[in-house]
Amino acid sequence: MSIEKTILIITDGIGHKENSRKNAFRDAKKPTFDYLLSSVPKTLISTHGLSV
């Protein structure tokens, strides 16, 4: 049986908004984070309002 490695990364306070002007996090130079976003499975969760 093969064991697959998994890592959980929680990024509190960043938020996610594709089409936002003046988004400092999106515009920042963060090659490792950008690589992870583009190459590994991920999910977004809603953490506000009626979702919690």
mmCIF file with all atom_site columns, C-alpha atoms in Angstrom:
data_model
loop_
_atom_site.group_PDB
_atom_site.id
_atom_site.type_symbol
_atom_site.label_atom_id
_atom_site.label_alt_id
_atom_site.label_comp_id
_atom_site.label_asym_id
_atom_site.label_entity_id
_atom_site.label_seq_id
_atom_site.pdbx_PDB_ins_code
_atom_site.Cartn_x
_atom_site.Cartn_y
_atom_site.Cartn_z
_atom_site.occupancy
_atom_site.B_iso_or_equiv
_atom_site.pdbx_formal_charge
_atom_site.auth_seq_id
_atom_site.auth_comp_id
_atom_site.auth_asym_id
_atom_site.auth_atom_id
_atom_site.pdbx_PDB_model_num
ATOM 1  C CA . MET A 1 1  ? 0.000   0.000  0.000   1.00 0.00 ? 1  MET A CA 1
ATOM 2  C CA . SER A 1 2  ? 1.320   3.421  -0.977  1.00 0.00 ? 2  SER A CA 1
ATOM 3  C CA . ILE A 1 3  ? 0.973   6.344  1.430   1.00 0.00 ? 3  ILE A CA 1
ATOM 4  C CA . GLU A 1 4  ? 0.300   9.706  -0.191  1.00 0.00 ? 4  GLU A CA 1
ATOM 5  C CA . LYS A 1 5  ? 1.616   12.787 1.590   1.00 0.00 ? 5  LYS A CA 1
ATOM 6  C CA . THR A 1 6  ? -0.830  15.596 2.304   1.00 0.00 ? 6  THR A CA 1
ATOM 7  C CA . ILE A 1 7  ? -0.348  19.075 3.693   1.00 0.00 ? 7  ILE A CA 1
ATOM 8  C CA . LEU A 1 8  ? -3.040  21.416 5.009   1.00 0.00 ? 8  LEU A CA 1
ATOM 9  C CA . ILE A 1 9  ? -2.340  25.119 4.537   1.00 0.00 ? 9  ILE A CA 1
ATOM 10 C CA . ILE A 1 10 ? -4.713  27.593 6.165   1.00 0.00 ? 10 ILE A CA 1
ATOM 11 C CA . THR A 1 11 ? -4.283  31.196 5.063   1.00 0.00 ? 11 THR A CA 1
ATOM 12 C CA . ASP A 1 12 ? -6.336  33.301 7.434   1.00 0.00 ? 12 ASP A CA 1
ATOM 13 C CA . GLY A 1 13 ? -7.154  36.837 6.378   1.00 0.00 ? 13 GLY A CA 1
ATOM 14 C CA . ILE A 1 14 ? -6.158  36.637 2.712   1.00 0.00 ? 14 ILE A CA 1
ATOM 15 C CA . GLY A 1 15 ? -9.506  36.172 1.029   1.00 0.00 ? 15 GLY A CA 1
ATOM 16 C CA . HIS A 1 16 ? -10.039 35.257 -2.616  1.00 0.00 ? 16 HIS A CA 1
ATOM 17 C CA . LYS A 1 17 ? -11.294 37.569 -5.311  1.00 0.00 ? 17 LYS A CA 1
ATOM 18 C CA . GLU A 1 18 ? -10.211 37.008 -8.919  1.00 0.00 ? 18 GLU A CA 1
ATOM 19 C CA . ASN A 1 19 ? -11.266 40.279 -10.522 1.00 0.00 ? 19 ASN A CA 1
ATOM 20 C CA . SER A 1 20 ? -10.359 42.850 -7.926  1.00 0.00 ? 20 SER A CA 1
ATOM 21 C CA . ARG A 1 21 ? -8.406  46.035 -8.536  1.00 0.00 ? 21 ARG A CA 1
ATOM 22 C CA . LYS A 1 22 ? -5.957  47.122 -5.874  1.00 0.00 ? 22 LYS A CA 1
ATOM 23 C CA . ASN A 1 23 ? -5.575  43.610 -4.445  1.00 0.00 ? 23 ASN A CA 1
ATOM 24 C CA . ALA A 1 24 ? -2.200  43.722 -2.660  1.00 0.00 ? 24 ALA A CA 1
ATOM 25 C CA . PHE A 1 25 ? -1.993  39.967 -2.053  1.00 0.00 ? 25 PHE A CA 1
ATOM 26 C CA . ARG A 1 26 ? -2.824  39.059 -5.646  1.00 0.00 ? 26 ARG A CA 1
ATOM 27 C CA . ASP A 1 27 ? -0.301  41.591 -6.975  1.00 0.00 ? 27 ASP A CA 1
ATOM 28 C CA . ALA A 1 28 ? 2.521   40.645 -4.566  1.00 0.00 ? 28 ALA A CA 1
ATOM 29 C CA . LYS A 1 29 ? 5.519   38.563 -5.647  1.00 0.00 ? 29 LYS A CA 1
ATOM 30 C CA . LYS A 1 30 ? 4.931   35.177 -4.006  1.00 0.00 ? 30 LYS A CA 1
ATOM 31 C CA . PRO A 1 31 ? 6.321   32.473 -6.315  1.00 0.00 ? 31 PRO A CA 1
ATOM 32 C CA . THR A 1 32 ? 5.896   29.541 -3.932  1.00 0.00 ? 32 THR A CA 1
ATOM 33 C CA . PHE A 1 33 ? 2.273   30.333 -3.133  1.00 0.00 ? 33 PHE A CA 1
ATOM 34 C CA . ASP A 1 34 ? 1.476   30.986 -6.811  1.00 0.00 ? 34 ASP A CA 1
ATOM 35 C CA . TYR A 1 35 ? 3.099   27.675 -7.772  1.00 0.00 ? 35 TYR A CA 1
ATOM 36 C CA . LEU A 1 36 ? 0.997   25.806 -5.216  1.00 0.00 ? 36 LEU A CA 1
ATOM 37 C CA . LEU A 1 37 ? -2.209  27.498 -6.391  1.00 0.00 ? 37 LEU A CA 1
ATOM 38 C CA . SER A 1 38 ? -1.541  26.519 -9.986  1.00 0.00 ? 38 SER A CA 1
ATOM 39 C CA . SER A 1 39 ? -0.274  22.968 -9.536  1.00 0.00 ? 39 SER A CA 1
ATOM 40 C CA . VAL A 1 40 ? -1.928  21.170 -6.616  1.00 0.00 ? 40 VAL A CA 1
ATOM 41 C CA . PRO A 1 41 ? -5.522  20.315 -5.691  1.00 0.00 ? 41 PRO A CA 1
ATOM 42 C CA . LYS A 1 42 ? -7.196  22.980 -3.582  1.00 0.00 ? 42 LYS A CA 1
ATOM 43 C CA . THR A 1 43 ? -10.544 24.158 -2.324  1.00 0.00 ? 43 THR A CA 1
ATOM 44 C CA . LEU A 1 44 ? -11.992 27.420 -1.106  1.00 0.00 ? 44 LEU A CA 1
ATOM 45 C CA . ILE A 1 45 ? -14.370 27.622 1.830   1.00 0.00 ? 45 ILE A CA 1
ATOM 46 C CA . SER A 1 46 ? -16.797 30.342 2.813   1.00 0.00 ? 46 SER A CA 1
ATOM 47 C CA . THR A 1 47 ? -16.067 31.647 6.305   1.00 0.00 ? 47 THR A CA 1
ATOM 48 C CA . HIS A 1 48 ? -18.567 34.445 6.744   1.00 0.00 ? 48 HIS A CA 1
ATOM 49 C CA . GLY A 1 49 ? -22.260 35.154 7.055   1.00 0.00 ? 49 GLY A CA 1
ATOM 50 C CA . LEU A 1 50 ? -24.700 32.240 7.023   1.00 0.00 ? 50 LEU A CA 1
ATOM 51 C CA . SER A 1 51 ? -21.912 29.840 6.002   1.00 0.00 ? 51 SER A CA 1
ATOM 52 C CA . VAL A 1 52 ? -20.588 29.654 9.559   1.00 0.00 ? 52 VAL A CA 1
#
